Amino acid sequence: MPTTPATATHSSSNGTAEAIMLELVDEDGITIGTAEKLAAHQPPGQLHRAFSVFLFDEQGRLLLQRRALGKYHSPGVWSNTCCGHPYPGEAPFAAAARRTHEELGISPSLLAEAGTVRYNHPDPASGLVEQEFNHLFVGMAQDELRPDPEEVGETAFVTAGELAERHARSPFSAWFMTVLDAARPAIRELTGPSAGW
């Protein structure tokens, strides 16, 4: 398995390596413990906290990213603007803003909560399982993108119609339609009815 920021360990101040930990939750989203990131995604998967971000431009187009080929989970597929996991004890809103900046080099504008969704999506390609309690956020992308190539292979702004065409011909992450559908009410509120979301 390639070493990426997701699978690598981080050095602590005393020089020892520490694994990336996720927050495990119950069906109501209440924290019940922690687990190492890769272990939480091994079948059958452990329910953990996650977030998904949907950012739009002034024309109401959604910013998509194609995940970098070096990612251990769902490499090379299209997905929403940004997704990830809060660190244990980190607020999902703070994690969403932090990770969007780390991956895309921008700070979202008007970032707002858009509900939560619970899902169980196996990834046939990797054999990993997404058992997630996902916090959804919508906002605006108003700065110039500076994607981290280790995280993001490509970006695209798409209309609702263009998304449907792209989704029919390109691979997307297993969770994409679930989180998009759950976020649609907040997306419509942000972009207005003319955007077609």
Coordinates of C-alpha atoms in Angstrom, one line a residue:
M1 CA 0.0 0.0 0.0
P2 CA 1.4 3.4 -0.9
T3 CA 2.3 5.7 2.0
T4 CA 0.1 8.9 1.9
P5 CA -0.8 11.4 4.5
A6 CA -3.8 9.2 5.3
T7 CA -1.7 6.0 5.9
A8 CA 1.5 7.5 7.2
T9 CA 2.2 8.0 10.9
H10 CA 3.0 11.3 12.3
S11 CA 6.0 12.0 14.6
S12 CA 5.2 13.3 18.0
S13 CA 7.4 15.8 19.8
N14 CA 9.4 13.0 21.4
G15 CA 10.2 11.4 18.0
T16 CA 7.9 8.4 18.3
A17 CA 5.3 7.7 15.6
E18 CA 1.6 8.0 16.4
A19 CA -1.2 6.7 14.3
I20 CA -4.0 8.8 12.9
M21 CA -7.0 8.2 15.1
L22 CA -10.7 8.6 14.4
E23 CA -13.6 9.2 16.7
L24 CA -16.0 6.2 17.0
V25 CA -19.6 7.0 17.5
D26 CA -22.9 5.2 18.2
E27 CA -26.0 5.4 15.9
D28 CA -26.9 8.8 17.4
G29 CA -23.5 10.3 16.7
I30 CA -22.4 10.2 20.4
T31 CA -18.7 9.6 20.8
I32 CA -17.9 6.1 22.3
G33 CA -14.2 5.7 21.7
T34 CA -11.4 6.0 19.1
A35 CA -9.8 3.7 16.5
E36 CA -6.8 3.9 14.2
K37 CA -7.9 5.2 10.8
L38 CA -7.1 2.2 8.6
A39 CA -8.4 -0.3 11.2
A40 CA -11.8 1.6 11.3
H41 CA -12.2 1.0 7.6
Q42 CA -11.4 -2.7 7.6
P43 CA -14.5 -4.9 7.0
P44 CA -17.1 -4.8 8.4
G45 CA -16.1 -1.2 9.4
Q46 CA -16.4 0.7 12.6
L47 CA -18.9 3.5 12.8
H48 CA -16.9 6.7 13.0
R49 CA -17.4 10.5 12.6
A50 CA -16.7 12.1 9.2
F51 CA -17.5 15.2 7.3
S52 CA -18.3 16.1 3.7
V53 CA -18.0 19.6 2.2
F54 CA -19.8 21.0 -0.9
L55 CA -18.5 24.3 -2.2
F56 CA -20.0 26.4 -5.0
D57 CA -18.9 29.3 -7.1
E58 CA -20.9 32.5 -7.8
Q59 CA -22.7 30.8 -10.7
G60 CA -23.9 27.9 -8.5
R61 CA -21.5 25.3 -9.9
L62 CA -20.3 22.6 -7.6
L63 CA -16.6 22.2 -7.0
L64 CA -15.6 18.5 -7.5
Q65 CA -12.2 16.9 -6.9
R66 CA -10.8 13.8 -8.4
R67 CA -8.9 12.0 -5.6
A68 CA -5.2 11.6 -6.1
L69 CA -4.0 8.3 -7.4
G70 CA -1.8 7.8 -4.3
K71 CA -4.8 7.8 -1.9
Y72 CA -5.2 4.5 -0.1
H73 CA -9.0 4.7 -0.3
S74 CA -10.9 5.4 -3.6
P75 CA -7.9 6.7 -5.6
G76 CA -8.5 8.4 -8.9
V77 CA -12.3 8.8 -8.5
W78 CA -14.4 12.0 -8.5
S79 CA -16.0 13.1 -5.3
N80 CA -17.4 16.1 -3.5
T81 CA -15.3 19.2 -2.8
C82 CA -13.7 17.7 0.3
C83 CA -14.3 14.9 2.8
G84 CA -12.5 13.5 5.8
H85 CA -12.5 12.8 9.5
P86 CA -12.3 15.1 12.5
Y87 CA -9.5 14.3 14.9
P88 CA -10.8 13.0 18.3
G89 CA -12.3 15.9 20.1
E90 CA -12.1 18.2 17.0
A91 CA -15.4 19.9 16.0
P92 CA -16.6 18.7 12.6
F93 CA -17.0 22.3 11.4
A94 CA -13.4 23.1 12.3
A95 CA -12.2 19.9 10.7
A96 CA -14.1 20.6 7.5
A97 CA -12.5 24.1 7.2
R98 CA -9.1 22.8 8.1
R99 CA -9.1 19.9 5.6
T100 CA -10.5 22.1 2.8
H101 CA -7.6 24.4 3.2
E102 CA -5.1 21.5 3.4
E103 CA -6.4 19.8 0.3
L104 CA -7.4 22.7 -1.9
G105 CA -5.5 25.7 -0.5
I106 CA -8.7 27.7 0.1
S107 CA -10.8 28.8 3.1
P108 CA -14.5 28.3 2.5
S109 CA -16.8 31.3 2.6
L110 CA -20.3 31.2 4.2
L111 CA -19.6 27.6 5.4
A112 CA -22.8 26.3 7.1
E113 CA -23.9 23.0 8.6
A114 CA -26.2 21.0 6.3
G115 CA -27.3 18.1 8.5
T116 CA -25.9 14.6 9.0
V117 CA -26.2 11.3 7.2
R118 CA -25.4 7.7 8.3
Y119 CA -24.3 5.2 5.7
N120 CA -22.4 1.9 5.1
H121 CA -20.6 1.9 1.8
P122 CA -18.1 -0.9 0.9
D123 CA -15.5 0.1 -1.7
P124 CA -15.1 -2.9 -4.0
A125 CA -11.7 -1.7 -5.4
S126 CA -9.9 -1.5 -2.0
G127 CA -12.1 -3.8 0.1
L128 CA -12.4 -1.1 2.7
V129 CA -15.7 -0.1 4.2
E130 CA -17.1 3.4 5.0
Q131 CA -19.3 3.1 8.1
E132 CA -19.8 6.8 8.7
F133 CA -21.8 9.3 10.7
N134 CA -21.2 12.1 8.3
H135 CA -21.6 15.9 9.1
L136 CA -22.5 17.8 5.9
F137 CA -21.4 21.4 5.1
V138 CA -22.1 23.8 2.2
G139 CA -20.4 27.0 1.3
M140 CA -18.7 29.1 -1.3
A141 CA -15.3 28.7 -3.0
Q142 CA -14.3 32.3 -3.7
D143 CA -10.5 32.0 -3.7
E144 CA -8.1 30.7 -6.3
L145 CA -7.6 27.0 -5.8
R146 CA -4.1 25.7 -4.9
P147 CA -4.7 21.9 -4.7
D148 CA -2.2 19.6 -2.9
P149 CA -1.2 17.1 -5.6
E150 CA -0.7 14.4 -3.0
E151 CA -4.4 14.7 -2.2
V152 CA -6.1 16.0 -5.3
G153 CA -5.6 14.8 -8.9
E154 CA -7.9 17.3 -10.6
T155 CA -10.7 19.8 -9.9
A156 CA -13.8 20.9 -11.8
F157 CA -16.7 23.2 -11.3
V158 CA -19.9 21.6 -12.7
T159 CA -23.5 22.5 -13.1
A160 CA -26.2 20.1 -12.0
G161 CA -26.6 18.9 -15.6
E162 CA -22.9 18.6 -16.1
L163 CA -22.6 16.5 -12.9
A164 CA -25.3 14.1 -14.2
E165 CA -23.3 13.6 -17.4
R166 CA -20.0 13.2 -15.7
H167 CA -21.5 10.8 -13.1
A168 CA -22.8 8.6 -16.0
R169 CA -19.4 8.3 -17.6
S170 CA -16.8 8.6 -14.8
P171 CA -16.2 6.7 -11.6
F172 CA -17.2 8.5 -8.4
S173 CA -16.7 7.7 -4.7
A174 CA -19.1 5.1 -3.3
W175 CA -20.5 7.7 -0.8
F176 CA -20.9 10.6 -3.2
M177 CA -24.5 10.3 -4.2
T178 CA -25.5 9.6 -0.6
V179 CA -23.9 12.7 0.8
L180 CA -25.0 14.9 -2.1
D181 CA -28.7 13.8 -1.8
A182 CA -28.6 14.4 2.0
A183 CA -27.1 17.9 1.5
R184 CA -29.5 19.0 -1.3
P185 CA -31.9 21.1 0.8
A186 CA -29.0 23.2 2.1
I187 CA -27.5 23.3 -1.3
R188 CA -30.7 24.7 -2.8
E189 CA -30.9 27.2 -0.1
L190 CA -27.4 28.4 -0.8
T191 CA -27.5 28.4 -4.6
G192 CA -31.1 29.3 -5.3
P193 CA -33.7 27.5 -7.4
S194 CA -32.2 28.6 -10.8
A195 CA -29.0 26.5 -10.2
G196 CA -31.0 23.3 -10.5
W197 CA -29.7 21.4 -7.5

